[in-house]
Amino acid sequence: MKASANDVKRLNNLIPKVGVVREILDETPDVKTFRISTPEGEKPFTPMPGQLGMYSMPAVGEAMFSVTSQGPDYIDMAIKKTGVLTEALHAMEVGQEVGIRGPYGNGFPIEKLKGRDITFVAGGIGLAPVRSLILYCLEHRADFGKINIIYGGRSKDDLCFKKDLFENWANLEDANVYVTIDRPQEGWDGHVGMVPDYLREISPNPEVAVVCGPPIMIKFALVALRELGFKDEDIITTLELRMKCGIGKCGRCNIGSNYVCLDGPVFTQAQLNEMPNEY
Amino acid sequence: MKFIEKTNLTSLLAQLDAQYRLLVPVDYHGLTQFAPYSQVDSGVSQLYLDGNVTVSPKTVYLPQSEAMYKFSAQGKKLAIEEMPPLDRMQVLFGVRHCDTKAIQCLDKVFLDDTFADPQYKDKRDKTIVFSLACNNPKATCFCESMGIDRAHAEQSVADVQVYDLGERYGFEAVSDKGQACLNALNGMTDGEAKLPEQKPQSISFDAQGLPEKLKEMFDHPIWDEYAFKCLNCGTCSYICPTCHCFDINNKMRGTTGLKLRTWDSCMFGEYTQMAGGHQPRPGKKERVRNRFLHKLQYFNEKHNMSLCVGCGRCIAKCPVNMDITKFIRQVIAE
Ligand code: SF4
Ligand code: SF4
Ligand code: FES
């Protein structure tokens, strides 16, 4: 039998493996989740929560996304339509072969989180990276303290991972899920308002916060978290910058002497305070 | 030391060319660069040993455009094929000391412990470097101020040290690879020689403490002053022996394609432009600052060495006369 490209141990980190799209899930009008495994039905790689994968349609381009969840033989990536590549990705059908390489980046500091109460604060597609950690915490429930999940979207249609929010997590006894949308909407009887305000209202125990979402949400959530008494070294966020290589070589994802693809994407606010404001 | 009369240099190069893929500095219609020796042999280009070349030897290790893999994408199917390694050893003749230091900088990036780059490593492993000491620096040279040893090339890069001794060239092996290569060459004499006298460089300063100083200057008005005239043309990065940022893109023909890595520059807006519209370095002030700080502060923080080796190429080629030495001196004087 001829060895396929996926059989050889990949020494070149810039060359993708072939992956197959097994399932496509519509999250919102512009977000889809893609489930990928190798042609042999295996998991392409095993990331830690918060790590990234480079996903490519070689004829179009490649881009870095967080791996939002994983199973024994697949990884899931939730992708928002924002440009030429993501549009091509959204046009894919089940069975499409794509390029996949990873995992990249540091991931969330699991050890630092153990035994502590965690408040997850996310907006829009920002739930995708945070979700990988939520799932990890739920799987290793005894290792962590109280779990609060505060999530917001522009409208109810813009909420990602509805099955988790309203079924899987909503029914858990040892996790609280708070969902909000920006403006009132017909057919929505949940909370209405901005995430940072909701956060103040809920006023969680100020131990650790994990924040991800649009820059404007992060900015105001940060103000709220500080008011509530969270310390900057306990506010954890994940950054997004343009990436090409994922391994600290192509240069573009630097913030000062840090490369987001290597030293990030997860940073504490205390670390960000020390870095130039170029993200 | 081994010697060869200058009049016999071509016979030495012909011997190297017979055994290896030989790359030499040439003048091709006014542009100096490294090229296969066959270009000299056939008269297309002239051997150029009077000074450093304009296009740095990074092209040998990180070509301006390099295929990373081939692929074919047909319907839902995708196949990926890696590129073959170099099929023979090569000799890179006449690399100047600043550029051997620059290759050491590239090694820090491409030969790191976790993610060593196999394509870069292949070329590094299969290249024998003959490094030529400069006796007559150009007006834009300031390698000495950046800590480069003008008498000895960077030991981790050079395999043979070459000196211009007037009527003849002197050769000294630096590595085992270089020794073996020298031993196999005919027509050389053995002996002792005094190292040649090296003219002082006209640009000279003490760059001690520069990274520490720059760390405190991120919001300094100096950036407006320097960025103002920059055209964001990227010439300085392309010409720089240490600038290594690359883009990844592809060339398609029908259903097959090549994935390429090509030189990029932090001077370009596209470099950091995100698909959703976010731009962390929106203007030329941020870009000029990033390039200078990467060279003079960030790389130091990560690798404990400067990413500027003082070759002076960017000073000679910038269309608006941006002068990194003027900048450094102004920072030191702050
Ligand atoms: S060569 Fe000069 S003008 Fe062009 S980007 Fe560099 S500094 Fe700016
Ligand atoms: S920054 Fe300019 S002087 Fe320094 S190594 Fe690069 S091209 Fe040479
Ligand atoms: S993506 Fe290339 S250096 Fe980070």
XYZ file of C-alpha atoms and ligand atoms in Angstrom:
633
model
C 0.000 0.000 0.000
C 1.248 3.461 -0.847
C 1.816 5.562 2.249
C -0.523 8.524 2.345
C 0.679 11.959 3.355
C -0.987 11.467 6.740
C 1.015 8.335 7.567
C 4.398 9.991 7.743
C 5.234 11.684 10.987
C 4.981 15.323 10.174
C 8.330 16.944 10.659
C 7.359 20.051 8.792
C 4.911 21.961 10.945
C 3.836 24.156 8.082
C 2.491 21.307 5.978
C -1.099 20.387 6.767
C -2.604 16.938 7.072
C -5.645 16.061 5.080
C -8.844 16.280 7.120
C -12.408 15.449 6.148
C -15.419 17.543 7.093
C -17.757 15.025 8.766
C -20.554 17.295 9.987
C -21.562 20.901 9.571
C -23.762 22.591 12.151
C -25.437 25.967 11.578
C -24.939 28.005 14.745
C -26.148 31.418 13.579
C -26.728 32.986 10.149
C -22.976 33.613 9.884
C -21.391 30.976 12.131
C -21.017 27.286 11.365
C -19.294 24.536 13.307
C -17.244 22.057 11.296
C -16.411 18.608 12.615
C -13.170 17.252 11.166
C -11.339 13.940 11.299
C -8.666 12.381 9.113
C -9.579 10.261 6.053
C -8.794 7.226 8.259
C -11.371 8.425 10.771
C -8.884 9.589 13.375
C -8.535 12.767 15.354
C -6.236 15.155 13.448
C -4.486 16.277 16.678
C -5.286 16.660 20.358
C -5.384 20.272 21.513
C -5.621 21.584 25.063
C -8.445 24.035 25.778
C -7.744 27.374 24.106
C -5.265 26.030 21.564
C -5.556 26.794 17.877
C -5.688 24.921 14.611
C -4.814 26.106 11.135
C -7.604 25.246 8.802
C -7.099 25.514 5.065
C -8.620 25.102 1.686
C -5.266 25.086 -0.070
C -6.615 26.602 -3.258
C -8.123 29.533 -1.316
C -6.047 30.105 1.797
C -5.637 29.192 5.427
C -6.640 30.776 8.693
C -6.291 30.085 12.388
C -9.281 29.192 14.536
C -9.678 27.981 18.073
C -10.699 24.378 18.516
C -13.999 24.695 20.336
C -14.484 21.029 21.226
C -13.128 17.575 20.526
C -14.018 13.927 20.739
C -12.018 10.709 20.527
C -11.858 10.943 16.718
C -12.631 14.525 15.756
C -12.109 18.205 16.459
C -14.710 20.965 16.054
C -14.070 24.479 14.855
C -16.726 27.204 14.903
C -16.108 29.690 12.121
C -17.673 33.079 11.510
C -17.999 34.344 7.963
C -15.730 37.397 7.730
C -13.845 37.235 4.437
C -12.977 35.326 1.286
C -11.620 32.211 3.003
C -14.364 31.888 5.580
C -16.941 32.371 2.835
C -15.385 29.462 0.947
C -15.383 27.418 4.146
C -19.051 28.171 4.696
C -19.833 26.982 1.168
C -18.348 23.532 1.914
C -20.374 20.363 2.086
C -19.908 17.278 4.219
C -17.185 15.046 2.795
C -14.979 17.948 1.671
C -11.279 17.390 2.291
C -9.397 20.285 3.822
C -5.925 20.943 5.193
C -5.510 20.909 8.939
C -2.478 21.541 11.140
C -1.896 22.214 14.806
C -2.227 22.452 17.707
C -0.740 25.898 18.226
C -0.486 28.328 21.089
C -0.339 28.034 24.865
C -3.970 27.274 25.744
C -5.625 28.178 29.035
C -3.579 27.865 32.251
C -5.473 24.868 33.622
C -3.275 24.411 36.691
C -3.790 28.001 37.742
C -7.561 27.572 37.511
C -7.827 24.427 39.605
C -9.820 24.731 42.805
C -11.071 28.213 42.004
C -14.433 29.739 41.115
C -14.477 30.608 37.422
C -16.607 33.240 35.737
C -16.788 32.882 31.978
C -17.690 36.063 30.144
C -18.238 35.790 26.403
C -19.880 37.627 23.541
C -20.757 36.406 20.050
C -18.261 34.040 18.458
C -16.036 34.645 21.516
C -17.813 31.719 23.136
C -15.973 29.354 20.754
C -12.546 29.433 22.478
C -14.061 29.820 25.957
C -16.288 26.792 25.341
C -13.271 24.492 24.984
C -12.383 25.392 28.582
C -15.962 25.203 29.858
C -16.238 21.688 28.465
C -12.934 20.745 30.057
C -14.049 22.100 33.439
C -17.348 20.251 33.258
C -15.547 17.047 32.346
C -13.177 17.460 35.301
C -15.851 19.032 37.480
C -14.333 18.148 40.859
C -11.126 20.036 40.055
C -12.830 23.414 39.867
C -14.974 25.643 42.087
C -18.200 27.378 41.142
C -18.824 27.908 37.444
C -20.699 30.924 36.098
C -21.202 31.386 32.401
C -22.282 34.807 31.208
C -22.890 35.041 27.503
C -24.398 37.635 25.211
C -25.251 38.132 21.554
C -26.651 40.966 19.497
C -29.937 39.091 19.023
C -31.200 35.621 19.848
C -30.277 34.490 16.338
C -26.671 35.517 16.965
C -26.239 33.203 19.934
C -23.832 30.344 19.205
C -23.963 26.857 20.742
C -27.637 27.102 21.683
C -27.827 23.408 22.521
C -25.194 23.865 25.215
C -26.653 27.114 26.521
C -30.267 26.055 26.747
C -30.043 22.292 27.247
C -26.706 20.737 28.177
C -25.451 23.438 30.520
C -28.788 24.944 31.554
C -29.761 21.766 33.351
C -26.554 21.354 35.286
C -26.841 21.834 39.016
C -23.271 22.888 39.534
C -23.017 25.551 36.827
C -25.000 28.748 36.290
C -25.696 29.954 32.786
C -26.749 33.546 32.142
C -27.660 34.514 28.604
C -28.492 38.008 27.412
C -29.168 39.800 24.121
C -28.484 43.447 23.354
C -32.034 44.600 22.532
C -35.553 43.250 23.195
C -36.792 40.869 20.545
C -40.030 39.071 19.867
C -39.930 35.512 21.104
C -37.187 36.229 23.669
C -38.193 36.185 27.305
C -34.677 36.008 28.678
C -32.458 38.816 29.913
C -31.925 41.892 27.760
C -28.883 44.144 28.101
C -25.159 44.351 27.574
C -22.840 41.684 28.953
C -20.820 44.036 31.205
C -23.993 45.364 32.883
C -25.341 41.861 33.346
C -22.018 40.898 34.858
C -22.340 43.665 37.462
C -25.873 42.537 38.233
C -24.836 38.927 38.754
C -21.810 40.038 40.735
C -19.909 36.724 40.809
C -17.301 35.877 43.390
C -14.116 37.648 42.173
C -11.741 34.710 41.819
C -10.962 34.047 38.146
C -12.597 35.421 35.003
C -12.148 34.132 31.463
C -13.204 36.753 28.941
C -13.560 36.599 25.183
C -15.628 38.544 22.705
C -15.683 41.659 20.563
C -13.052 44.259 21.613
C -15.699 46.703 22.813
C -17.278 44.070 25.062
C -13.885 43.101 26.477
C -13.124 46.738 27.201
C -16.253 47.295 29.282
C -16.250 43.822 30.822
C -12.773 44.611 32.093
C -14.042 47.755 33.819
C -16.864 45.770 35.393
C -14.590 42.933 36.511
C -12.203 45.346 38.180
C -15.112 47.022 39.961
C -16.202 43.628 41.218
C -12.751 43.082 42.654
C -11.170 40.737 40.112
C -7.392 41.183 39.998
C -5.695 41.697 36.625
C -3.647 38.519 37.031
C -6.921 36.613 37.435
C -8.570 38.036 34.343
C -7.747 35.765 31.453
C -8.433 36.537 27.848
C -7.575 35.139 24.453
C -6.420 37.337 21.603
C -6.918 37.123 17.899
C -4.371 38.467 15.428
C -3.620 37.665 11.822
C -1.533 34.500 11.638
C 0.197 32.629 8.849
C 2.594 30.111 10.366
C 1.430 29.453 13.927
C 4.968 28.699 15.089
C 6.647 32.053 15.633
C 8.388 32.324 12.284
C 6.351 34.392 9.848
C 6.465 37.336 12.230
C 3.101 39.008 11.899
C 1.356 38.090 15.136
C 3.862 39.839 17.403
C 2.906 42.164 20.205
C 6.250 43.500 21.318
C 8.516 40.499 21.732
C 5.604 38.078 22.249
C 4.145 36.032 19.448
C 0.443 35.458 19.922
C 0.746 32.091 18.142
C 3.403 30.863 20.587
C 3.197 32.877 23.798
C -0.582 33.316 23.412
C -3.334 33.383 22.391
C -4.204 33.234 26.107
C -2.866 36.067 28.258
C -3.793 37.469 31.635
C -4.755 41.109 31.815
C -1.664 41.620 33.988
C 0.501 40.346 31.102
C -1.313 42.549 28.600
C -0.688 45.585 30.796
C 3.036 45.006 30.271
C 2.739 44.665 26.489
C 2.452 47.388 23.835
C -1.160 48.126 22.975
C -1.005 46.689 19.446
C -3.762 44.105 19.336
C 46.698 29.087 6.631
C 46.415 27.988 3.023
C 46.973 30.377 0.153
C 46.074 30.836 -3.433
C 47.312 33.573 -5.748
C 44.496 35.840 -6.861
C 45.325 35.028 -10.457
C 44.527 31.386 -9.671
C 41.205 32.015 -7.937
C 39.162 30.865 -10.909
C 40.899 27.493 -10.909
C 39.964 27.108 -7.239
C 36.356 28.103 -7.909
C 36.215 25.709 -10.876
C 37.303 22.880 -8.560
C 34.597 23.787 -6.044
C 32.057 24.062 -8.834
C 32.922 20.567 -10.019
C 32.219 19.066 -6.586
C 29.436 21.233 -5.257
C 26.707 23.550 -6.331
C 28.786 26.735 -6.065
C 27.231 30.102 -5.313
C 29.381 33.215 -5.642
C 28.830 36.965 -5.343
C 28.290 38.438 -8.800
C 27.564 41.706 -10.495
C 24.679 41.147 -12.854
C 24.124 44.305 -14.887
C 24.756 46.511 -11.898
C 22.948 44.503 -9.200
C 25.210 42.530 -6.908
C 23.928 39.248 -5.489
C 24.763 35.572 -5.040
C 24.372 33.408 -8.128
C 25.455 29.986 -9.416
C 29.063 30.002 -10.584
C 27.918 28.993 -14.074
C 26.811 32.613 -14.519
C 30.408 33.740 -14.137
C 31.729 30.901 -16.224
C 29.429 31.735 -19.083
C 30.080 35.475 -18.836
C 26.499 36.456 -17.923
C 27.738 38.010 -14.670
C 31.095 39.113 -13.282
C 32.531 37.781 -10.048
C 32.177 40.592 -7.492
C 34.520 40.576 -4.508
C 35.130 44.304 -3.991
C 32.465 44.769 -1.341
C 29.350 43.220 0.088
C 26.518 42.351 -2.290
C 23.256 44.306 -2.391
C 20.987 41.252 -2.201
C 21.944 39.444 0.984
C 22.658 35.693 1.237
C 19.389 35.118 3.095
C 18.086 34.327 -0.410
C 20.057 31.076 -0.217
C 18.287 29.884 2.938
C 14.996 31.735 2.709
C 14.387 32.379 -0.987
C 12.151 35.266 -1.973
C 9.643 32.660 -3.037
C 9.862 29.003 -2.061
C 7.508 26.090 -2.639
C 6.499 24.423 0.647
C 4.361 21.672 -0.828
C 2.363 20.660 -3.867
C -1.302 19.897 -3.693
C -4.119 18.861 -5.900
C -7.685 19.814 -5.082
C -10.308 18.161 -7.197
C -13.942 18.137 -6.167
C -13.944 17.084 -2.546
C -10.519 15.418 -2.736
C -7.282 16.913 -1.515
C -3.773 15.478 -1.856
C -0.617 16.992 -0.413
C 2.957 16.234 -1.424
C 6.075 17.545 0.285
C 8.942 19.101 -1.677
C 12.166 17.119 -2.144
C 15.271 18.128 -0.159
C 18.406 19.569 -1.835
C 20.072 16.854 -3.874
C 23.674 17.999 -3.379
C 25.977 19.952 -1.107
C 26.505 23.581 -1.970
C 29.276 26.073 -1.302
C 28.439 29.678 -0.566
C 31.565 31.656 -1.315
C 32.376 35.148 -0.066
C 29.796 35.806 2.661
C 30.758 38.882 4.690
C 30.966 38.792 8.476
C 27.842 40.874 9.039
C 25.933 38.371 6.931
C 27.291 35.355 8.819
C 25.937 37.036 11.949
C 22.650 37.585 10.108
C 22.471 33.866 9.349
C 22.952 33.195 13.048
C 19.906 35.429 13.652
C 17.933 33.367 11.133
C 19.098 30.198 12.933
C 17.535 31.491 16.164
C 14.200 31.746 14.373
C 14.253 28.742 12.053
C 16.271 26.224 14.076
C 14.545 26.658 17.435
C 14.064 23.565 19.620
C 10.326 23.100 19.240
C 9.551 23.999 15.659
C 12.760 23.737 13.630
C 12.038 24.428 9.986
C 13.080 21.390 7.882
C 13.395 23.300 4.626
C 15.661 25.890 6.189
C 17.623 23.234 8.065
C 18.171 21.196 4.919
C 19.840 24.150 3.247
C 21.852 25.070 6.329
C 23.103 21.495 6.715
C 24.031 21.186 3.061
C 25.865 24.488 2.665
C 29.556 25.119 3.239
C 30.130 28.800 3.954
C 33.352 30.549 2.914
C 33.326 33.856 4.759
C 35.454 36.727 3.489
C 36.695 39.407 5.883
C 36.230 43.019 4.729
C 39.307 45.227 4.585
C 37.585 48.223 3.013
C 34.160 48.892 4.503
C 31.630 50.940 2.577
C 30.520 54.356 3.825
C 27.256 52.804 5.091
C 28.866 49.909 7.023
C 28.599 49.921 10.825
C 28.815 46.239 11.726
C 31.543 46.884 14.296
C 29.194 49.119 16.290
C 26.665 46.283 16.289
C 29.243 43.964 17.844
C 30.422 42.084 14.776
C 33.997 40.771 14.819
C 35.608 42.074 11.660
C 38.552 39.697 11.909
C 36.564 36.498 12.480
C 33.241 35.451 11.004
C 30.473 34.024 13.202
C 31.811 30.588 14.185
C 28.458 28.838 14.172
C 27.916 29.802 10.535
C 31.278 30.028 8.738
C 33.083 26.856 7.682
C 36.085 28.520 6.084
C 37.490 31.935 6.905
C 38.916 33.790 3.911
C 41.227 36.821 4.014
C 42.153 39.164 1.196
C 45.943 39.453 1.505
C 46.664 41.713 -1.454
C 48.211 39.445 -4.090
C 46.645 36.323 -2.691
C 43.778 34.945 -0.614
C 44.329 33.161 2.689
C 42.035 30.325 3.835
C 41.526 28.948 7.337
C 39.110 26.144 8.197
C 36.659 27.012 10.968
C 34.656 23.771 11.018
C 35.308 20.109 10.191
C 33.107 20.485 7.142
C 35.292 23.389 6.027
C 38.497 21.484 6.757
C 37.433 18.511 4.655
C 36.438 20.795 1.826
C 39.774 22.669 1.921
C 41.787 19.421 2.086
C 40.262 18.244 -1.156
C 41.367 21.338 -3.094
C 44.514 21.350 -5.230
C 46.966 24.115 -5.974
C 47.093 25.776 -2.569
C 50.225 26.534 -0.606
C 50.656 26.368 3.180
C 52.182 28.940 5.461
C 51.734 31.705 7.987
C 50.452 35.206 7.335
C 49.652 38.329 9.277
C 45.955 39.207 9.183
C 45.238 42.062 6.787
C 44.794 45.592 8.023
C 41.167 46.658 8.153
C 40.211 50.272 7.535
C 38.054 51.738 10.293
C 34.345 52.259 9.620
C 33.225 55.843 9.238
C 30.000 55.237 11.188
C 30.817 54.327 14.754
C 28.888 54.469 18.029
C 28.425 52.641 21.297
C 25.072 50.816 21.227
C 25.321 49.606 24.843
C 21.971 49.665 26.632
C 19.989 50.381 23.465
C 17.270 47.715 24.004
C 16.669 48.844 27.585
C 16.407 52.437 26.490
C 13.976 51.638 23.691
C 11.759 49.679 26.068
C 10.843 52.981 27.696
C 10.298 54.799 24.395
C 7.270 53.105 22.871
C 5.202 56.300 23.104
C 8.045 58.705 22.369
C 7.591 61.462 19.736
C 10.695 60.148 17.943
C 8.454 57.724 16.027
C 6.516 60.524 14.360
C 9.748 62.131 13.330
C 11.050 58.975 11.660
C 7.815 57.543 10.310
C 6.811 60.762 8.604
C 8.913 60.308 5.485
C 8.667 56.512 5.191
C 6.819 55.258 2.114
C 6.040 51.821 3.591
C 7.613 50.428 0.418
C 9.238 47.475 2.190
C 12.612 47.850 0.462
C 14.407 47.908 3.806
C 12.961 44.525 4.797
C 13.566 42.833 1.479
C 17.149 44.033 1.392
C 17.858 43.244 5.054
C 19.841 40.046 5.722
C 17.902 39.315 8.922
C 14.330 40.316 8.043
C 12.637 36.952 7.737
C 8.902 37.518 7.855
C 7.029 35.581 5.238
C 3.605 35.250 3.743
C 2.041 31.930 2.782
C 0.098 31.913 -0.458
C -0.523 29.734 -3.466
C -0.176 29.445 -7.168
C -2.880 27.384 -8.866
C -2.906 25.841 -12.282
C -6.123 23.978 -12.946
C -6.664 21.592 -10.061
C -3.047 21.474 -8.879
C -1.149 24.109 -7.025
C 1.950 25.053 -5.122
C 1.880 26.425 -1.605
C 4.545 29.113 -1.478
C 6.181 31.091 1.221
C 7.261 34.481 0.030
C 9.024 37.398 1.696
C 6.728 39.769 3.479
C 7.287 42.987 5.380
C 5.858 44.526 8.519
C 5.951 47.766 6.531
C 2.909 46.588 4.560
C -0.632 47.167 5.871
C -1.776 43.768 4.560
C 0.692 42.100 6.884
C -1.479 42.504 9.977
C -4.835 43.255 8.324
C -7.515 40.909 9.656
C -10.396 39.495 7.637
C -13.012 41.148 9.859
C -11.438 44.585 9.342
C -9.421 44.884 12.550
C -5.944 46.377 12.042
C -3.614 46.352 15.057
C -0.956 48.460 13.287
C -3.067 50.880 11.268
C -0.481 53.374 10.060
C 3.137 53.860 9.152
C 4.091 55.119 12.561
C 3.164 51.746 14.060
C 4.908 49.922 11.226
C 8.178 51.850 11.320
C 8.179 51.491 15.093
C 7.613 47.766 14.858
C 10.462 47.267 12.404
C 12.959 49.283 14.416
C 11.885 47.781 17.731
C 11.980 44.243 16.382
C 15.532 44.845 15.183
C 16.799 46.697 18.222
C 14.684 45.630 21.209
C 12.244 42.704 20.749
C 14.755 40.284 19.222
C 17.183 41.127 21.998
C 14.549 40.332 24.606
C 13.896 36.959 23.018
C 17.311 35.875 21.798
C 19.776 38.139 23.510
C 21.176 39.471 20.259
C 20.444 42.337 17.906
C 18.480 41.742 14.731
C 20.426 44.506 13.023
C 23.951 43.468 12.075
C 25.036 46.819 10.697
C 25.326 45.843 7.040
C 24.070 49.275 5.973
C 21.936 47.948 3.105
C 18.752 49.700 4.216
C 20.630 53.005 4.464
C 21.985 52.622 0.952
C 18.682 51.577 -0.616
C 15.881 53.439 1.172
C 14.312 55.828 -1.354
C 13.783 58.504 1.305
C 17.108 58.085 3.121
C 15.869 56.539 6.319
C 19.018 56.022 8.358
C 18.857 53.479 11.163
C 22.211 54.678 12.530
C 20.930 58.214 12.853
C 17.983 56.779 14.772
C 20.218 54.687 17.040
C 22.484 57.621 17.789
C 19.534 59.836 18.586
C 18.136 57.225 20.989
C 21.488 56.845 22.699
C 21.732 60.613 23.081
C 18.216 60.872 24.609
S 12.962 51.414 2.548
Fe 12.661 53.414 3.526
S 10.723 54.176 2.695
Fe 10.789 51.983 2.207
S 9.693 51.028 3.955
Fe 11.881 51.010 4.476
S 12.196 52.906 5.687
Fe 10.215 53.113 4.598
S 18.426 46.879 9.528
Fe 19.595 47.715 7.798
S 21.711 47.824 8.538
Fe 20.588 46.508 9.964
S 20.937 44.448 9.187
Fe 19.013 45.145 8.255
S 19.611 46.074 6.290
Fe 21.481 45.832 7.520
S 1.593 33.295 13.047
Fe 3.590 33.393 12.232
S 4.683 34.252 13.901
Fe 2.718 33.916 14.746
